[in-house]
Tab-separated table of C-alpha atoms in Angstrom:
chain	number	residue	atom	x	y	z
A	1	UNK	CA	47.761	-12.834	66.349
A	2	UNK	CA	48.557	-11.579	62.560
A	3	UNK	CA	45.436	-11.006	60.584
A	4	UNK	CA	45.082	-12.136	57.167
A	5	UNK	CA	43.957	-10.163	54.301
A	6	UNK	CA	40.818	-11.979	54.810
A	7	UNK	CA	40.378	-11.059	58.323
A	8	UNK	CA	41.168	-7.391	57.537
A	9	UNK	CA	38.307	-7.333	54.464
A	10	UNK	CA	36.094	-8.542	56.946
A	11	UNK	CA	36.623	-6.009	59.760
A	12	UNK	CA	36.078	-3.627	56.964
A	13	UNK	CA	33.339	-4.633	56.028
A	14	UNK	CA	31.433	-4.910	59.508
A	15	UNK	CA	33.011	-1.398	60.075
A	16	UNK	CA	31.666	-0.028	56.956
A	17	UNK	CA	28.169	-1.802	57.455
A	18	UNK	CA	28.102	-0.307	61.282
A	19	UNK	CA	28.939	3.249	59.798
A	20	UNK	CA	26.041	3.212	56.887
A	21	UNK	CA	23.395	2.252	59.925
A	22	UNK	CA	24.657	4.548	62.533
A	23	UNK	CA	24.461	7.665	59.469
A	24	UNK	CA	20.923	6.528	59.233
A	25	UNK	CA	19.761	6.453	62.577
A	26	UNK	CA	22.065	9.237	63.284
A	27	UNK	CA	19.673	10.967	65.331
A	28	UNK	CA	19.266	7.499	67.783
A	29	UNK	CA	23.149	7.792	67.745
A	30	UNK	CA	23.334	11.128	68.182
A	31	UNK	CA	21.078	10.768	71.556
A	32	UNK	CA	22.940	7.540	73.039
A	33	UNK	CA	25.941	9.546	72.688
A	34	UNK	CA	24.525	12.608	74.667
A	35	UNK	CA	22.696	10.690	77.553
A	36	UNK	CA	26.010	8.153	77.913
A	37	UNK	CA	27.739	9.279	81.110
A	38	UNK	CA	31.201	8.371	79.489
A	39	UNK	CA	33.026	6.667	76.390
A	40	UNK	CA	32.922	3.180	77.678
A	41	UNK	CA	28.809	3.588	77.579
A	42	UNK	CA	28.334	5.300	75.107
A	43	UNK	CA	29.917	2.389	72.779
A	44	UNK	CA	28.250	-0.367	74.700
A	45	UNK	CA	25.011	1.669	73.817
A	46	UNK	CA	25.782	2.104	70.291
A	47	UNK	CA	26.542	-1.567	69.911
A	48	UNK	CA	23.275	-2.209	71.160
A	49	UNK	CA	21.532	0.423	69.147
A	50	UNK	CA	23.383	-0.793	65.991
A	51	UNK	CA	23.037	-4.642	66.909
A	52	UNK	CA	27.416	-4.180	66.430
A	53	UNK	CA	30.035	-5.364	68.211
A	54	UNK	CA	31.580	-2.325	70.121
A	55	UNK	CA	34.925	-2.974	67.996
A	56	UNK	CA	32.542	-1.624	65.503
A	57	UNK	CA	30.763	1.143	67.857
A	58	UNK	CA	34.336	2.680	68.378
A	59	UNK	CA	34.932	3.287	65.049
A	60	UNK	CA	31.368	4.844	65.144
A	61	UNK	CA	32.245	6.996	67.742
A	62	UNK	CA	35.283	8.463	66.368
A	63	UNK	CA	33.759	9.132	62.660
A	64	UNK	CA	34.694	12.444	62.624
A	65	UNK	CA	31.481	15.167	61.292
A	66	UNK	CA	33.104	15.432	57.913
A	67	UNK	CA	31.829	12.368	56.570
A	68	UNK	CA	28.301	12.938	57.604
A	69	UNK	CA	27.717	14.377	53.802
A	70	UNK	CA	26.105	13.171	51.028
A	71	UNK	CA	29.109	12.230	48.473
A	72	UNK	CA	31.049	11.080	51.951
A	73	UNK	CA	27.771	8.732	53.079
A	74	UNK	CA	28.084	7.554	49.266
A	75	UNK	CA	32.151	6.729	49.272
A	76	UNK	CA	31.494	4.337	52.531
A	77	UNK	CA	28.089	2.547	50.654
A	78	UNK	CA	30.271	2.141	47.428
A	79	UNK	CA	33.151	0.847	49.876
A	80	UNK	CA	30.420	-1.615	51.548
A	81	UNK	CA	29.167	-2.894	48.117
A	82	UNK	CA	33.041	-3.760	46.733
A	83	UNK	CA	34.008	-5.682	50.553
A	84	UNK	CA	30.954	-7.605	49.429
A	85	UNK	CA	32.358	-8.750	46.358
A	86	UNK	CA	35.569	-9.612	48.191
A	87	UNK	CA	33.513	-11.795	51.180
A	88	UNK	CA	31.681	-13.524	48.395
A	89	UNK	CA	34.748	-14.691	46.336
A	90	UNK	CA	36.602	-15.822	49.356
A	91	UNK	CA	34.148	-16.733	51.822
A	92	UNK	CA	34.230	-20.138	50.266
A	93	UNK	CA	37.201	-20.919	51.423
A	94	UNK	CA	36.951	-19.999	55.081
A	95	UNK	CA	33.450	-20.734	55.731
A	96	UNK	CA	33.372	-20.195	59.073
A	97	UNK	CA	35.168	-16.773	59.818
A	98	UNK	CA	32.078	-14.630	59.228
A	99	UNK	CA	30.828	-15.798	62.676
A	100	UNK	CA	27.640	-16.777	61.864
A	101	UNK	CA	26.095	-19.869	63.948
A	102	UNK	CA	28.709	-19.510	66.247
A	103	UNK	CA	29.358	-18.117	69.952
A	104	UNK	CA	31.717	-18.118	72.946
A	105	UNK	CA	31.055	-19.211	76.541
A	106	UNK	CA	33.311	-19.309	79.838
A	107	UNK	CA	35.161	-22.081	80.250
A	108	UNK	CA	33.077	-25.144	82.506
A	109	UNK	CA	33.753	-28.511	84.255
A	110	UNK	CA	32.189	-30.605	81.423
A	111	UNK	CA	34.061	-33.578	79.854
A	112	UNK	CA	33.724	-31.571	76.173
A	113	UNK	CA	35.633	-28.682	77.896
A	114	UNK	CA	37.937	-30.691	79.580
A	115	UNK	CA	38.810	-32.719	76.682
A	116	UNK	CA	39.416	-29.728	74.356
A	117	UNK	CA	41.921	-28.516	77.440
A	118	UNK	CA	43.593	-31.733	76.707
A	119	UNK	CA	43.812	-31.192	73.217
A	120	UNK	CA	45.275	-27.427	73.604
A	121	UNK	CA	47.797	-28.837	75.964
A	122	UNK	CA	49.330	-31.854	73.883
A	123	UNK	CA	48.991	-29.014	70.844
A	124	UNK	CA	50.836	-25.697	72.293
A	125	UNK	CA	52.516	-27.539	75.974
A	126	UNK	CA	53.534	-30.811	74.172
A	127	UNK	CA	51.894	-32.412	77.449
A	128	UNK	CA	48.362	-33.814	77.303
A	129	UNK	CA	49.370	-35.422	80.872
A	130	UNK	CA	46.527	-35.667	83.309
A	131	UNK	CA	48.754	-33.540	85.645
A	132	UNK	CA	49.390	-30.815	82.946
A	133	UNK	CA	45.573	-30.320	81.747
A	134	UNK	CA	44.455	-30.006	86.020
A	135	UNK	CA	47.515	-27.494	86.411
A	136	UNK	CA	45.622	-25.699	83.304
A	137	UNK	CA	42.395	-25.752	84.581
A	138	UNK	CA	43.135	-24.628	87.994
A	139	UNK	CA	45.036	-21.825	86.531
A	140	UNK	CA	42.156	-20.981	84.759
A	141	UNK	CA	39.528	-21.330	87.310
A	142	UNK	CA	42.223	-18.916	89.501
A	143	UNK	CA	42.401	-16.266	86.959
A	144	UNK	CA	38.545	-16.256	86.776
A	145	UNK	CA	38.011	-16.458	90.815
A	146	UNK	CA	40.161	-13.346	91.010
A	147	UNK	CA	38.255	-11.571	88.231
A	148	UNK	CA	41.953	-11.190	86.152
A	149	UNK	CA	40.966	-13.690	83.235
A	150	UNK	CA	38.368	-14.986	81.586
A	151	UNK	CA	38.720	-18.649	79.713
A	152	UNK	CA	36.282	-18.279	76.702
A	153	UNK	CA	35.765	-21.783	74.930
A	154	UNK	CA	34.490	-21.091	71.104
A	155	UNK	CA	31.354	-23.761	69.727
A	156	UNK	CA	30.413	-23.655	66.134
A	157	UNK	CA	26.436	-24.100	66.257
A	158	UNK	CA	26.106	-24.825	62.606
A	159	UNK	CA	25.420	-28.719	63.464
A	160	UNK	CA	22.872	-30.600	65.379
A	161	UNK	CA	25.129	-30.494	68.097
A	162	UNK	CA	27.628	-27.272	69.241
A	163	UNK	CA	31.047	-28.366	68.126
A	164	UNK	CA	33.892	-27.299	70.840
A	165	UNK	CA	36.649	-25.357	68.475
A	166	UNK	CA	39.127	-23.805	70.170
A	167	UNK	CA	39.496	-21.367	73.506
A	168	UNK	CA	39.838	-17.541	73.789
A	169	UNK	CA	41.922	-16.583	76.533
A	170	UNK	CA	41.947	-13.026	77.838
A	171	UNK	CA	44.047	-12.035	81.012
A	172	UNK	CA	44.366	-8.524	82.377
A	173	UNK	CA	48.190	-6.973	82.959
A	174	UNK	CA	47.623	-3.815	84.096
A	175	UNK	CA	44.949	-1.608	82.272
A	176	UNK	CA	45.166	-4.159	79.121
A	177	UNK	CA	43.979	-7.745	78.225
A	178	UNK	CA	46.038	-9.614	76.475
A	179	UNK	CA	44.228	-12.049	74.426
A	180	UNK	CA	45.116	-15.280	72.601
A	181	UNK	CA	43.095	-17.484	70.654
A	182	UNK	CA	43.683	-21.447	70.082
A	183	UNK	CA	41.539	-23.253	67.372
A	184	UNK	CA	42.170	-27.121	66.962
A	185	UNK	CA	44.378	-28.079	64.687
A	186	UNK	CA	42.799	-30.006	62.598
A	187	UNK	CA	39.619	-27.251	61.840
A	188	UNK	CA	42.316	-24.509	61.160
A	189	UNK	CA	42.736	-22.325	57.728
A	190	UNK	CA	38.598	-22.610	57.712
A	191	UNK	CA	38.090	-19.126	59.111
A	192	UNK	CA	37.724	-20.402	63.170
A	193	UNK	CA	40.408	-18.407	63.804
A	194	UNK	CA	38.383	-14.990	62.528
A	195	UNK	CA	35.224	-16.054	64.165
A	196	UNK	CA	36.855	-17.002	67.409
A	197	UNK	CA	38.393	-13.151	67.664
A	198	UNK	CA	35.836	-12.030	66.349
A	199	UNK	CA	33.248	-12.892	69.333
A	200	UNK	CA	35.675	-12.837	71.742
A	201	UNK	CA	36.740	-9.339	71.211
A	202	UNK	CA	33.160	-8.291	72.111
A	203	UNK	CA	32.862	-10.613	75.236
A	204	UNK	CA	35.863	-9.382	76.626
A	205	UNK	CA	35.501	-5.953	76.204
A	206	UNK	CA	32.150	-6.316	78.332
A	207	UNK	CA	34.130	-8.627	81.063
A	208	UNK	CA	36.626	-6.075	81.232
A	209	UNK	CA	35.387	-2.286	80.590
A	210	UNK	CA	37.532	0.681	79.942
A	211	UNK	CA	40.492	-1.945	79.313
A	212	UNK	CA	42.887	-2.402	76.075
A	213	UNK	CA	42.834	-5.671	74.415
A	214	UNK	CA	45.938	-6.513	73.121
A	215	UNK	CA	45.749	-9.472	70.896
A	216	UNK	CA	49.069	-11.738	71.219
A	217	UNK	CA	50.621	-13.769	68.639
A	218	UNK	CA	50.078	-17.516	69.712
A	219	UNK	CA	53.533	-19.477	70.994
């Protein structure tokens, strides 16, 4: 999926934000690292430490000792402060891709899941058939059995209700997941699209440790 310039300020800025906490708890940091028995836990510790996604704890983990000084800890807070800027002129019109009040879940039986399948069908198949959304699903539900996929569908929680948005869809070829998001058409250019990678990224990276995720452009 191409990023917008959007998307990229924003993985900056989490990135940035992750960095300034993990140089001042760099001790904590410092000692997950050591006790981890490998790379894969030592970012799903320093995610946790940091309260990150581990998108974020890998750049952490490759921040190389030269910009643990003073002036170099002082470039990334001055980078931090004008990302913030950015977000606040442009968050307004993508509300939604910061993530906040919003999560992913695996895919279920429920008539809200099945019905967004249906949607997603008629949108990227051109067949909201009854026979094409049951072919979907029990691919789906095969991937998952088999422990090669995971169907993630993406609720906004901003409302009294959780709003079904869209679907992340990760499926392991080889030592990678390739992963493709879907947001309903009619909520798109809102920032779904951010938020839905966004959380994914981190689900799927704990579904499927030590793995690649490739992110595909959408059909």
């Amino acid at each position: 999926m191409a990023t917008t310039n959007h998307d990229q300020v924003l993985d900056r800025r989490e990135i940035a934000a992750a960095l300034l906490r993990a140089l001042e708890q760099r001790h904590e940091v410092l000692d997950a690292i050591v006790e981890s028995a490998d790379r894969a836990e030592a970012v799903t510790a320093i995610a946790a430490l940091l309260e990150t996604s581990e998108f974020c704890a890998e750049a952490v983990l490759n921040l190389p000792f030269r910009r643990l000084t003073k002036a170099e800890r002082k470039k990334i807070r001055e980078e931090l402060e004008d990302l913030d800027a950015v977000v606040h002129w442009t968050t307004a019109a993508r509300p939604y891709a910061t993530g906040a009040h919003f999560r992913v879940r695996p895919i279920s039986d429920t008539a809200t899941d099945l019905e967004l399948l249906e949607a997603r069908c008629a949108d990227q198949l051109g067949d909201d058939s009854a026979e094409s959304v049951a072919a979907e699903q029990a691919r789906g539900n095969a991937l998952m059995k088999d422990e090669s996929g995971m169907w993630l569908v993406a609720e906004d929680l901003s409302g009294d209700e959780p709003t079904a948005v869209g679907f992340a869809f990760g499926e392991l070829v080889g030592n990678e997941v390739e992963v493709r998001i879907w947001v309903r058409p009619e909520l798109r250019k809102q920032g779904y699209g951010t938020a839905v990678l966004k959380q994914a990224r981190t689900e799927l990276a704990a579904y499927f440790p030590g793995s690649t995720l490739i992110v595909r452009t959408p059909a």
